[in-house]
PDB file of C-alpha atoms in Angstrom:
ATOM      1  CA  MET A 547       2.690  19.666  10.357  1.00 49.00           C
ATOM      2  CA  LYS A 548      -0.629  21.066   9.146  1.00 50.00           C
ATOM      3  CA  PRO A 549      -1.196  21.653   5.430  1.00 49.00           C
ATOM      4  CA  ASN A 550      -1.387  25.243   4.222  1.00 52.00           C
ATOM      5  CA  TRP A 551      -4.739  25.517   2.430  1.00 46.00           C
ATOM      6  CA  LEU A 552      -3.621  28.758   0.763  1.00 49.00           C
ATOM      7  CA  GLU A 553      -1.341  26.656  -1.406  1.00 65.00           C
ATOM      8  CA  LYS A 554      -2.126  26.197  -5.065  1.00 74.00           C
ATOM      9  CA  ILE A 555      -4.247  23.133  -5.840  1.00 80.00           C
ATOM     10  CA  TRP A 556      -2.632  21.120  -8.629  1.00 82.00           C
ATOM     11  CA  MET A 557      -4.871  19.175 -10.984  1.00 78.00           C
ATOM     12  CA  LYS A 558      -2.041  17.267 -12.639  1.00 82.00           C
ATOM     13  CA  PRO A 559       1.750  17.071 -12.467  1.00 86.00           C
ATOM     14  CA  SER A 560       3.835  19.276 -14.742  1.00 81.00           C
ATOM     15  CA  SER A 561       5.399  16.202 -16.351  1.00 83.00           C
ATOM     16  CA  ILE A 562       5.001  12.425 -16.309  1.00 80.00           C
ATOM     17  CA  PRO A 563       8.030  10.219 -15.531  1.00 84.00           C
ATOM     18  CA  GLY A 564       9.354   8.043 -18.303  1.00 73.00           C
ATOM     19  CA  GLY A 565       7.563   4.714 -18.582  1.00 71.00           C
ATOM     20  CA  VAL A 566       4.418   5.911 -16.757  1.00 77.00           C
ATOM     21  CA  ARG A 567       1.252   6.020 -18.858  1.00 70.00           C
ATOM     22  CA  VAL A 568      -1.679   8.310 -17.998  1.00 69.00           C
ATOM     23  CA  ASN A 569      -4.997   8.176 -19.822  1.00 62.00           C
ATOM     24  CA  SER A 570      -6.607  11.307 -21.201  1.00 46.00           C
ATOM     25  CA  PHE A 571     -10.073   9.880 -20.409  1.00 45.00           C
ATOM     26  CA  GLN A 572     -11.603   8.763 -17.120  1.00 45.00           C
ATOM     27  CA  GLU A 573     -11.838   5.027 -16.605  1.00 48.00           C
ATOM     28  CA  LYS A 574     -14.097   3.291 -14.044  1.00 48.00           C
ATOM     29  CA  LEU A 575     -11.300   1.892 -11.916  1.00 51.00           C
ATOM     30  CA  PHE A 576     -12.393  -1.582 -10.708  1.00 57.00           C
ATOM     31  CA  GLN A 577     -15.069  -0.162  -8.372  1.00 56.00           C
ATOM     32  CA  GLY A 578     -18.800  -0.912  -8.491  1.00 58.00           C
ATOM     33  CA  TRP A 579     -20.208   2.315  -7.034  1.00 49.00           C
ATOM     34  CA  HIS A 580     -20.399   3.818 -10.560  1.00 53.00           C
ATOM     35  CA  LYS A 581     -23.465   1.656 -11.186  1.00 54.00           C
ATOM     36  CA  SER A 582     -25.424   4.043  -8.948  1.00 55.00           C
ATOM     37  CA  GLY A 583     -24.313   7.211 -10.756  1.00 56.00           C
ATOM     38  CA  GLN A 584     -21.330   9.526 -10.895  1.00 61.00           C
ATOM     39  CA  CYS A 585     -20.014  12.668  -9.245  1.00 58.00           C
ATOM     40  CA  PRO A 586     -20.763  16.108 -10.753  1.00 55.00           C
ATOM     41  CA  GLU A 587     -17.901  18.126 -12.162  1.00 63.00           C
ATOM     42  CA  ALA A 588     -15.651  19.759  -9.540  1.00 51.00           C
ATOM     43  CA  THR A 589     -16.604  17.198  -6.873  1.00 59.00           C
ATOM     44  CA  ILE A 590     -15.022  13.945  -5.702  1.00 50.00           C
ATOM     45  CA  PRO A 591     -16.573  10.745  -4.299  1.00 54.00           C
ATOM     46  CA  ILE A 592     -16.215  10.278  -0.530  1.00 62.00           C
ATOM     47  CA  ARG A 593     -17.173   6.934   0.953  1.00 52.00           C
ATOM     48  CA  ARG A 594     -19.449   6.938   4.002  1.00 56.00           C
ATOM     49  CA  SER A 595     -17.536   5.608   7.005  1.00 60.00           C
ATOM     50  CA  GLN A 596     -18.982   3.179   9.533  1.00 51.00           C
ATOM     51  CA  GLU A 597     -19.374   4.438  13.104  1.00 49.00           C
ATOM     52  CA  ASP A 598     -16.410   2.485  14.501  1.00 52.00           C
ATOM     53  CA  GLU A 599     -14.144   3.001  11.516  1.00 52.00           C
ATOM     54  CA  HIS A 600     -12.120   5.934  12.860  1.00 46.00           C
ATOM     55  CA  SER A 601     -11.218   4.167  16.099  1.00 47.00           C
ATOM     56  CA  ARG A 602     -10.510   0.971  14.168  1.00 47.00           C
ATOM     57  CA  ALA A 603      -8.122   2.791  11.829  1.00 45.00           C
ATOM     58  CA  MET A 604      -6.303   4.344  14.787  1.00 43.00           C
ATOM     59  CA  HIS A 605      -5.924   0.872  16.289  1.00 45.00           C
ATOM     60  CA  PHE A 606      -4.259  -0.430  13.130  1.00 51.00           C
ATOM     61  CA  LYS A 607      -1.604   2.216  12.683  1.00 52.00           C
ATOM     62  CA  PRO A 608       1.183   0.059  11.210  1.00 51.00           C
ATOM     63  CA  ARG A 609       3.970   0.809  13.690  1.00 47.00           C
ATOM     64  CA  ARG A 610       7.043  -0.832  12.266  1.00 48.00           C
ATOM     65  CA  THR A 611      10.412  -0.263  10.700  1.00 47.00           C
ATOM     66  CA  GLN A 612      12.831  -2.765   9.259  1.00 43.00           C
ATOM     67  CA  LEU A 613      15.742  -0.570  10.331  1.00 41.00           C
ATOM     68  CA  ASN A 614      15.162  -1.121  14.043  1.00 43.00           C
ATOM     69  CA  HIS A 615      14.265  -4.708  14.879  1.00 40.00           C
ATOM     70  CA  SER A 616      13.746  -4.005  18.572  1.00 36.00           C
ATOM     71  CA  PHE A 617      11.133  -1.404  17.602  1.00 39.00           C
ATOM     72  CA  ALA A 618       9.353  -3.937  15.408  1.00 45.00           C
ATOM     73  CA  ALA A 619       9.528  -6.589  18.122  1.00 44.00           C
ATOM     74  CA  TYR A 620       7.900  -4.228  20.610  1.00 40.00           C
ATOM     75  CA  HIS A 621       4.878  -4.006  18.325  1.00 53.00           C
ATOM     76  CA  LYS A 622       4.683  -7.785  18.111  1.00 69.00           C
ATOM     77  CA  ASN A 623       1.033  -7.807  17.047  1.00 86.00           C
ATOM     78  CA  HIS A 624       2.151  -6.826  13.531  1.00 91.00           C
ATOM     79  CA  GLU A 625       3.802  -9.390  11.247  1.00 94.00           C
ATOM     80  CA  TYR A 626       5.451  -8.670   7.903  1.00 96.00           C
ATOM     81  CA  ALA A 627       6.723 -10.320   4.732  1.00 97.00           C
ATOM     82  CA  THR A 628       8.299  -7.530   2.659  1.00 97.00           C
ATOM     83  CA  VAL A 629      11.205  -6.564   0.449  1.00 97.00           C
ATOM     84  CA  TYR A 630      12.816  -3.130   0.582  1.00 96.00           C
ATOM     85  CA  ILE A 631      15.528  -0.893  -0.812  1.00 97.00           C
ATOM     86  CA  ASN A 632      17.316   1.486   1.499  1.00 94.00           C
ATOM     87  CA  GLY A 633      19.943   4.202   1.809  1.00 87.00           C
ATOM     88  CA  ASP A 634      19.549   6.363  -1.281  1.00 83.00           C
ATOM     89  CA  ASN A 635      17.380   9.282  -2.357  1.00 95.00           C
ATOM     90  CA  PHE A 636      14.238   7.875  -3.953  1.00 97.00           C
ATOM     91  CA  TYR A 637      11.611  10.009  -5.682  1.00 97.00           C
ATOM     92  CA  GLY A 638       8.977   7.404  -6.371  1.00 97.00           C
ATOM     93  CA  ALA A 639       7.922   3.759  -6.246  1.00 98.00           C
ATOM     94  CA  SER A 640       5.777   1.532  -8.410  1.00 97.00           C
ATOM     95  CA  SER A 641       4.444  -2.004  -8.700  1.00 96.00           C
ATOM     96  CA  SER A 642       1.408  -3.987  -9.798  1.00 95.00           C
ATOM     97  CA  ILE A 643      -0.161  -5.651  -6.761  1.00 97.00           C
ATOM     98  CA  ASN A 644      -2.075  -8.920  -7.106  1.00 97.00           C
ATOM     99  CA  ILE A 645      -5.575  -8.605  -5.561  1.00 97.00           C
ATOM    100  CA  TRP A 646      -7.002 -11.258  -3.229  1.00 98.00           C
ATOM    101  CA  LYS A 647      -9.564 -11.581  -0.463  1.00 98.00           C
ATOM    102  CA  PRO A 648      -7.693 -13.344   2.357  1.00 98.00           C
ATOM    103  CA  THR A 649      -9.637 -14.680   5.325  1.00 97.00           C
ATOM    104  CA  VAL A 650      -9.306 -12.444   8.402  1.00 97.00           C
ATOM    105  CA  SER A 651     -10.193 -14.726  11.295  1.00 93.00           C
ATOM    106  CA  TYR A 652     -10.655 -12.786  14.509  1.00 89.00           C
ATOM    107  CA  ASP A 653     -12.410  -9.588  15.471  1.00 89.00           C
ATOM    108  CA  GLY A 654     -10.107  -6.586  15.159  1.00 90.00           C
ATOM    109  CA  GLU A 655      -7.601  -8.185  12.776  1.00 95.00           C
ATOM    110  CA  ILE A 656      -6.509  -7.042   9.311  1.00 96.00           C
ATOM    111  CA  SER A 657      -4.561  -8.277   6.279  1.00 97.00           C
ATOM    112  CA  ILE A 658      -2.703  -5.803   4.040  1.00 97.00           C
ATOM    113  CA  ALA A 659      -0.705  -5.708   0.781  1.00 98.00           C
ATOM    114  CA  GLN A 660       0.930  -2.365   0.064  1.00 97.00           C
ATOM    115  CA  ILE A 661       3.794  -0.070  -0.920  1.00 98.00           C
ATOM    116  CA  TRP A 662       5.528   2.062   1.730  1.00 97.00           C
ATOM    117  CA  VAL A 663       7.541   5.207   0.773  1.00 97.00           C
ATOM    118  CA  VAL A 664       9.513   6.225   3.865  1.00 96.00           C
ATOM    119  CA  ALA A 665      11.984   8.750   5.305  1.00 97.00           C
ATOM    120  CA  GLY A 666      13.086   9.835   8.781  1.00 96.00           C
ATOM    121  CA  PRO A 667      13.928   8.208  12.139  1.00 93.00           C
ATOM    122  CA  ASP A 668      11.448   5.908  13.903  1.00 89.00           C
ATOM    123  CA  GLU A 669      10.031   8.487  16.281  1.00 90.00           C
ATOM    124  CA  LEU A 670       9.495  11.041  13.476  1.00 94.00           C
ATOM    125  CA  LEU A 671       8.883   8.637  10.618  1.00 95.00           C
ATOM    126  CA  ASN A 672       7.369  10.105   7.440  1.00 96.00           C
ATOM    127  CA  THR A 673       5.504   7.607   5.283  1.00 96.00           C
ATOM    128  CA  MET A 674       3.075   7.377   2.363  1.00 97.00           C
ATOM    129  CA  GLU A 675       1.329   4.045   1.890  1.00 97.00           C
ATOM    130  CA  ALA A 676      -1.038   2.621  -0.719  1.00 98.00           C
ATOM    131  CA  GLY A 677      -2.462  -0.812  -1.447  1.00 98.00           C
ATOM    132  CA  TRP A 678      -5.383  -3.023  -0.435  1.00 98.00           C
ATOM    133  CA  ASN A 679      -6.590  -4.349   2.904  1.00 97.00           C
ATOM    134  CA  VAL A 680      -9.240  -6.633   4.387  1.00 97.00           C
ATOM    135  CA  TYR A 681     -10.745  -6.004   7.842  1.00 95.00           C
ATOM    136  CA  SER A 682     -12.356  -8.659   9.993  1.00 94.00           C
ATOM    137  CA  ASP A 683     -15.735  -6.924  10.168  1.00 91.00           C
ATOM    138  CA  ASP A 684     -16.847  -7.071   6.532  1.00 93.00           C
ATOM    139  CA  GLN A 685     -14.184  -9.280   4.863  1.00 96.00           C
ATOM    140  CA  LYS A 686     -14.083  -7.031   1.787  1.00 96.00           C
ATOM    141  CA  THR A 687     -10.962  -6.119  -0.157  1.00 97.00           C
ATOM    142  CA  ARG A 688     -10.625  -2.329  -0.261  1.00 96.00           C
ATOM    143  CA  PHE A 689      -8.149   0.097  -1.803  1.00 96.00           C
ATOM    144  CA  PHE A 690      -6.586   2.372   0.832  1.00 97.00           C
ATOM    145  CA  ILE A 691      -3.979   5.070   1.367  1.00 97.00           C
ATOM    146  CA  TYR A 692      -2.250   6.265   4.553  1.00 97.00           C
ATOM    147  CA  TRP A 693       0.271   8.916   5.628  1.00 97.00           C
ATOM    148  CA  THR A 694       2.039  10.171   8.754  1.00 96.00           C
ATOM    149  CA  SER A 695       4.813  12.669   9.441  1.00 96.00           C
ATOM    150  CA  ASP A 696       5.593  11.855  13.090  1.00 95.00           C
ATOM    151  CA  GLY A 697       5.934   8.094  13.420  1.00 93.00           C
ATOM    152  CA  TYR A 698       2.158   7.388  13.561  1.00 92.00           C
ATOM    153  CA  HIS A 699       1.686   9.445  16.746  1.00 92.00           C
ATOM    154  CA  GLU A 700      -0.467  12.508  16.022  1.00 93.00           C
ATOM    155  CA  THR A 701      -0.383  13.246  12.296  1.00 95.00           C
ATOM    156  CA  GLY A 702      -1.850  11.374   9.374  1.00 96.00           C
ATOM    157  CA  CYS A 703      -4.777   9.087   8.679  1.00 95.00           C
ATOM    158  CA  TYR A 704      -6.274   6.497   6.364  1.00 95.00           C
ATOM    159  CA  ASN A 705      -7.889   7.563   3.094  1.00 95.00           C
ATOM    160  CA  LEU A 706      -9.571  10.991   3.378  1.00 94.00           C
ATOM    161  CA  GLU A 707     -10.300  10.871   7.118  1.00 93.00           C
ATOM    162  CA  CYS A 708      -8.163  13.959   7.792  1.00 94.00           C
ATOM    163  CA  SER A 709      -6.645  16.881   5.901  1.00 92.00           C
ATOM    164  CA  GLY A 710      -3.607  15.946   3.869  1.00 95.00           C
ATOM    165  CA  PHE A 711      -4.106  13.983   0.666  1.00 97.00           C
ATOM    166  CA  VAL A 712      -5.625  16.095  -2.131  1.00 96.00           C
ATOM    167  CA  GLN A 713      -7.852  14.040  -4.429  1.00 96.00           C
ATOM    168  CA  THR A 714      -8.254  15.305  -7.985  1.00 93.00           C
ATOM    169  CA  ASN A 715      -9.998  12.327  -9.660  1.00 92.00           C
ATOM    170  CA  ASN A 716     -13.813  12.259  -9.433  1.00 87.00           C
ATOM    171  CA  GLU A 717     -14.170   8.690 -10.731  1.00 87.00           C
ATOM    172  CA  PHE A 718     -12.368   6.967  -7.862  1.00 89.00           C
ATOM    173  CA  ALA A 719     -13.617   6.419  -4.296  1.00 92.00           C
ATOM    174  CA  ILE A 720     -10.697   5.809  -1.955  1.00 95.00           C
ATOM    175  CA  GLY A 721     -11.616   3.127   0.583  1.00 94.00           C
ATOM    176  CA  SER A 722     -14.272   1.470  -1.578  1.00 91.00           C
ATOM    177  CA  PRO A 723     -14.325  -2.291  -2.241  1.00 94.00           C
ATOM    178  CA  ILE A 724     -12.434  -3.744  -5.186  1.00 94.00           C
ATOM    179  CA  GLU A 725     -14.782  -5.890  -7.263  1.00 90.00           C
ATOM    180  CA  ALA A 726     -12.368  -8.119  -9.177  1.00 93.00           C
ATOM    181  CA  VAL A 727     -10.305 -10.360  -6.876  1.00 96.00           C
ATOM    182  CA  SER A 728      -8.127 -13.309  -7.828  1.00 97.00           C
ATOM    183  CA  SER A 729      -9.114 -16.959  -7.443  1.00 97.00           C
ATOM    184  CA  TYR A 730      -6.833 -19.880  -6.586  1.00 98.00           C
ATOM    185  CA  ASP A 731      -5.474 -21.545  -9.734  1.00 97.00           C
ATOM    186  CA  SER A 732      -7.878 -19.449 -11.839  1.00 97.00           C
ATOM    187  CA  ASN A 733      -8.313 -15.802 -12.916  1.00 96.00           C
ATOM    188  CA  GLN A 734      -5.710 -13.347 -11.598  1.00 95.00           C
ATOM    189  CA  TYR A 735      -6.223  -9.595 -11.136  1.00 95.00           C
ATOM    190  CA  ASP A 736      -3.833  -6.859 -10.140  1.00 95.00           C
ATOM    191  CA  ILE A 737      -3.709  -3.065  -9.883  1.00 95.00           C
ATOM    192  CA  GLY A 738      -0.779  -0.826 -10.753  1.00 95.00           C
ATOM    193  CA  ILE A 739       0.166   1.618  -7.981  1.00 97.00           C
ATOM    194  CA  THR A 740       2.666   4.403  -8.659  1.00 97.00           C
ATOM    195  CA  ILE A 741       3.831   7.173  -6.309  1.00 98.00           C
ATOM    196  CA  TYR A 742       6.202   9.834  -7.601  1.00 97.00           C
ATOM    197  CA  LYS A 743       7.350  13.345  -6.786  1.00 97.00           C
ATOM    198  CA  ASN A 744       6.504  16.276  -9.075  1.00 94.00           C
ATOM    199  CA  ASN A 745       5.637  19.959  -8.522  1.00 83.00           C
ATOM    200  CA  GLU A 746       6.990  19.483  -4.979  1.00 89.00           C
ATOM    201  CA  ASN A 747       4.124  17.064  -4.357  1.00 96.00           C
ATOM    202  CA  TRP A 748       3.907  13.274  -4.182  1.00 98.00           C
ATOM    203  CA  TRP A 749       1.435  12.047  -6.818  1.00 97.00           C
ATOM    204  CA  LEU A 750      -0.579   8.834  -6.595  1.00 97.00           C
ATOM    205  CA  GLN A 751      -1.561   6.966  -9.734  1.00 96.00           C
ATOM    206  CA  VAL A 752      -3.661   3.773  -9.892  1.00 95.00           C
ATOM    207  CA  ASP A 753      -3.326   1.844 -13.140  1.00 92.00           C
ATOM    208  CA  ASP A 754      -3.178   4.706 -15.650  1.00 87.00           C
ATOM    209  CA  GLN A 755      -5.340   7.181 -13.721  1.00 91.00           C
ATOM    210  CA  LEU A 756      -4.038  10.033 -11.558  1.00 94.00           C
ATOM    211  CA  ILE A 757      -5.875  10.007  -8.205  1.00 95.00           C
ATOM    212  CA  GLY A 758      -4.322  13.024  -6.438  1.00 96.00           C
ATOM    213  CA  TYR A 759      -1.321  13.938  -4.318  1.00 97.00           C
ATOM    214  CA  TRP A 760       0.202  14.323  -0.872  1.00 98.00           C
ATOM    215  CA  PRO A 761       1.436  17.938  -0.602  1.00 96.00           C
ATOM    216  CA  GLN A 762       5.087  18.375   0.282  1.00 95.00           C
ATOM    217  CA  SER A 763       3.998  20.736   3.087  1.00 95.00           C
ATOM    218  CA  ILE A 764       2.521  17.950   5.259  1.00 97.00           C
ATOM    219  CA  PHE A 765       5.921  16.263   5.577  1.00 98.00           C
ATOM    220  CA  THR A 766       9.310  16.996   7.095  1.00 97.00           C
ATOM    221  CA  TYR A 767      11.738  14.292   5.934  1.00 97.00           C
ATOM    222  CA  LEU A 768       9.674  13.358   2.863  1.00 97.00           C
ATOM    223  CA  ALA A 769       9.611  17.014   1.837  1.00 96.00           C
ATOM    224  CA  SER A 770      12.826  16.262  -0.059  1.00 94.00           C
ATOM    225  CA  SER A 771      13.002  12.542  -0.902  1.00 97.00           C
ATOM    226  CA  ALA A 772      12.481   9.039   0.460  1.00 97.00           C
ATOM    227  CA  THR A 773      15.286   6.905   1.853  1.00 97.00           C
ATOM    228  CA  THR A 774      13.440   3.574   2.006  1.00 96.00           C
ATOM    229  CA  VAL A 775      10.790   1.899  -0.147  1.00 97.00           C
ATOM    230  CA  ASP A 776       9.017  -1.361   0.841  1.00 97.00           C
ATOM    231  CA  TRP A 777       6.715  -3.736  -1.010  1.00 98.00           C
ATOM    232  CA  GLY A 778       4.885  -6.580   0.704  1.00 98.00           C
ATOM    233  CA  GLY A 779       2.315  -7.836   3.171  1.00 98.00           C
ATOM    234  CA  GLU A 780       1.324  -7.182   6.771  1.00 96.00           C
ATOM    235  CA  ILE A 781      -1.165  -8.718   9.191  1.00 95.00           C
ATOM    236  CA  TYR A 782      -2.338  -7.665  12.629  1.00 93.00           C
ATOM    237  CA  ASN A 783      -2.561 -10.542  15.122  1.00 90.00           C
ATOM    238  CA  SER A 784      -4.956  -9.574  17.930  1.00 87.00           C
ATOM    239  CA  LYS A 785      -3.917 -12.458  20.201  1.00 79.00           C
ATOM    240  CA  PRO A 786      -0.130 -12.857  20.211  1.00 76.00           C
ATOM    241  CA  GLY A 787       1.322 -15.305  22.693  1.00 75.00           C
ATOM    242  CA  GLY A 788      -1.209 -18.121  22.230  1.00 79.00           C
ATOM    243  CA  SER A 789      -2.055 -20.154  19.155  1.00 86.00           C
ATOM    244  CA  HIS A 790      -1.197 -18.137  16.084  1.00 93.00           C
ATOM    245  CA  THR A 791      -4.033 -16.376  14.270  1.00 95.00           C
ATOM    246  CA  LYS A 792      -5.566 -18.017  11.203  1.00 96.00           C
ATOM    247  CA  THR A 793      -5.661 -14.649   9.426  1.00 97.00           C
ATOM    248  CA  GLN A 794      -4.167 -15.073   5.976  1.00 98.00           C
ATOM    249  CA  MET A 795      -1.686 -12.832   4.166  1.00 98.00           C
ATOM    250  CA  GLY A 796      -1.903 -12.354   0.397  1.00 98.00           C
ATOM    251  CA  SER A 797      -3.705 -15.341  -1.131  1.00 98.00           C
ATOM    252  CA  GLY A 798      -3.293 -17.379   2.049  1.00 98.00           C
ATOM    253  CA  HIS A 799      -0.658 -19.536   0.334  1.00 98.00           C
ATOM    254  CA  PHE A 800       3.131 -19.564   0.599  1.00 98.00           C
ATOM    255  CA  PRO A 801       5.342 -18.018  -2.126  1.00 97.00           C
ATOM    256  CA  ASP A 802       6.695 -21.349  -3.380  1.00 96.00           C
ATOM    257  CA  GLU A 803       3.286 -22.212  -4.883  1.00 97.00           C
ATOM    258  CA  GLY A 804       3.922 -19.592  -7.573  1.00 95.00           C
ATOM    259  CA  TYR A 805       1.686 -17.855 -10.101  1.00 94.00           C
ATOM    260  CA  GLY A 806      -2.055 -18.314  -9.777  1.00 96.00           C
ATOM    261  CA  LYS A 807      -1.752 -19.604  -6.227  1.00 98.00           C
ATOM    262  CA  ALA A 808       0.528 -17.231  -4.321  1.00 98.00           C
ATOM    263  CA  SER A 809       0.006 -13.457  -4.272  1.00 98.00           C
ATOM    264  CA  TYR A 810       2.563 -11.305  -6.097  1.00 97.00           C
ATOM    265  CA  PHE A 811       4.027  -7.863  -6.716  1.00 97.00           C
ATOM    266  CA  ARG A 812       5.290  -7.476 -10.286  1.00 94.00           C
ATOM    267  CA  ASN A 813       7.420  -4.826 -12.019  1.00 93.00           C
ATOM    268  CA  ILE A 814       8.838  -3.522  -8.733  1.00 95.00           C
ATOM    269  CA  GLN A 815      10.485  -0.170  -9.465  1.00 95.00           C
ATOM    270  CA  TYR A 816      11.793   3.000  -7.860  1.00 97.00           C
ATOM    271  CA  MET A 817      12.253   6.492  -9.321  1.00 96.00           C
ATOM    272  CA  ASP A 818      15.760   7.983  -9.219  1.00 95.00           C
ATOM    273  CA  SER A 819      16.909  11.623  -9.133  1.00 93.00           C
ATOM    274  CA  THR A 820      16.729  11.885 -12.946  1.00 93.00           C
ATOM    275  CA  GLY A 821      12.973  11.213 -12.894  1.00 92.00           C
ATOM    276  CA  ASN A 822      13.236   7.749 -14.407  1.00 93.00           C
ATOM    277  CA  PHE A 823      11.818   4.530 -12.987  1.00 94.00           C
ATOM    278  CA  ARG A 824      14.331   1.714 -12.566  1.00 94.00           C
ATOM    279  CA  ASP A 825      14.103  -1.938 -11.585  1.00 93.00           C
ATOM    280  CA  ALA A 826      14.347  -2.197  -7.792  1.00 95.00           C
ATOM    281  CA  GLU A 827      16.647  -5.200  -7.980  1.00 92.00           C
ATOM    282  CA  ASP A 828      19.327  -2.803  -9.273  1.00 90.00           C
ATOM    283  CA  MET A 829      19.487  -1.379  -5.729  1.00 93.00           C
ATOM    284  CA  GLY A 830      19.630  -4.820  -4.132  1.00 93.00           C
ATOM    285  CA  LEU A 831      16.298  -5.871  -2.631  1.00 95.00           C
ATOM    286  CA  VAL A 832      16.480  -6.898   1.033  1.00 96.00           C
ATOM    287  CA  LEU A 833      14.001  -9.363   2.538  1.00 96.00           C
ATOM    288  CA  TYR A 834      12.289  -8.548   5.850  1.00 96.00           C
ATOM    289  CA  VAL A 835      10.215 -11.408   7.276  1.00 96.00           C
ATOM    290  CA  THR A 836       9.115 -11.517  10.920  1.00 94.00           C
ATOM    291  CA  ASN A 837       7.676 -15.058  11.036  1.00 94.00           C
ATOM    292  CA  PRO A 838       8.607 -17.137   7.960  1.00 97.00           C
ATOM    293  CA  SER A 839       6.845 -20.275   9.219  1.00 96.00           C
ATOM    294  CA  CYS A 840       3.544 -18.357   9.015  1.00 97.00           C
ATOM    295  CA  TYR A 841       4.138 -15.827   6.194  1.00 98.00           C
ATOM    296  CA  ASN A 842       7.034 -15.493   3.765  1.00 98.00           C
ATOM    297  CA  ILE A 843       8.256 -13.688   0.640  1.00 98.00           C
ATOM    298  CA  ASP A 844      10.434 -14.756  -2.290  1.00 96.00           C
ATOM    299  CA  VAL A 845      12.144 -12.674  -5.001  1.00 94.00           C
ATOM    300  CA  GLN A 846      11.964 -14.102  -8.528  1.00 84.00           C
ATOM    301  CA  ASN A 847      14.855 -13.527 -10.924  1.00 70.00           C
ATOM    302  CA  ASP A 848      12.981 -14.361 -14.120  1.00 70.00           C
ATOM    303  CA  LYS A 849      12.173 -10.760 -15.089  1.00 69.00           C
ATOM    304  CA  ASP A 850      10.516 -11.732 -18.361  1.00 68.00           C
ATOM    305  CA  TYR A 851       7.915 -13.950 -16.677  1.00 66.00           C
ATOM    306  CA  PHE A 852       5.555 -10.991 -16.208  1.00 66.00           C
ATOM    307  CA  GLY A 853       6.780  -9.001 -19.198  1.00 68.00           C
ATOM    308  CA  ASN A 854      10.070  -7.772 -17.700  1.00 63.00           C
ATOM    309  CA  GLY A 855      10.529  -6.397 -14.210  1.00 85.00           C
ATOM    310  CA  THR A 856      11.442  -7.942 -10.888  1.00 92.00           C
ATOM    311  CA  HIS A 857       8.569  -9.675  -9.118  1.00 93.00           C
ATOM    312  CA  VAL A 858       8.016 -11.306  -5.738  1.00 96.00           C
ATOM    313  CA  TYR A 859       5.557 -13.814  -4.320  1.00 97.00           C
ATOM    314  CA  PHE A 860       4.449 -13.372  -0.722  1.00 98.00           C
ATOM    315  CA  GLY A 861       1.946 -14.509   1.884  1.00 98.00           C
ATOM    316  CA  GLY A 862       0.891 -17.477   3.930  1.00 98.00           C
ATOM    317  CA  PRO A 863      -2.013 -19.146   5.755  1.00 97.00           C
ATOM    318  CA  GLY A 864      -1.221 -18.185   9.329  1.00 96.00           C
ATOM    319  CA  TYR A 865      -1.962 -20.909  11.859  1.00 95.00           C
ATOM    320  CA  SER A 866      -1.199 -24.529  11.008  1.00 92.00           C
ATOM    321  CA  GLU A 867      -0.296 -27.361  13.400  1.00 89.00           C
ATOM    322  CA  ASP A 868       2.907 -28.350  11.626  1.00 90.00           C
ATOM    323  CA  LYS A 869       4.350 -24.989  10.441  1.00 90.00           C
ATOM    324  CA  CYS A 870       2.738 -22.122  12.345  1.00 94.00           C
ATOM    325  CA  PRO A 871       1.483 -23.367  15.719  1.00 88.00           C
TER     326      PRO A 871
END
């Protein structure tokens, strides 16, 4: 479905959900491009794409659903370690995502940590996605967004590569590198990502800054509400069938290593029909792991550890002789 550009352009939602904080001033959100200047009023920053980036993005369309395991198995190049809630009407999702720079070993591979907001059957899947990824070519951690309204076939794209997402923040360059990344057993960094429905649009907020929105008009099933929300990691293995890739997920360490070593999602929440964010564990988080000997995920019950809110650790190193041959 093509967006109707005669629609009103919203600069902000009509109201902010309870528990979500939005700054009244513009903050330089963890990106270094501001050192070279800033965008004039009424413009937005657009990152220059590399020549092969469009074809690369098409190659990495994340074809998967946890509701149809045969569908996921068919696209065996993709591996996942996620948690999800399913079966209700959801109007938003939120979490703080720990930032790392995992090693991506082979040409054409990718490592991702993200939130998925989903509705519809596999072949017509509607999804909004946001998080960070690392490609094999430059090994940089970048913030990204994605959407589709037909199961990743014809509609949708990464970042601002097609019509769809409407950016309203002129201090944030979608697709640009994230400067502050976590170090093993040392400093930890995360970013808060919130997606919620308002004004018949799906708004994206990073930390406490509104970035823009996906118009309701570009979707079919997500025009009303989401029925599934996922949080977790994904990698693309370019050579399935032989020795497993050494591409890492998250920090490159398994969940049982815990804080400072394993990558995490904290304060995992969904928005209900009343417009309030609630702890996702209230809906019963379900684990979806395609290859636990290589990558895994673990839900933590100690909600006060990060200042209340359910959190999970996820990730893994990929290839190892004893666990992931």
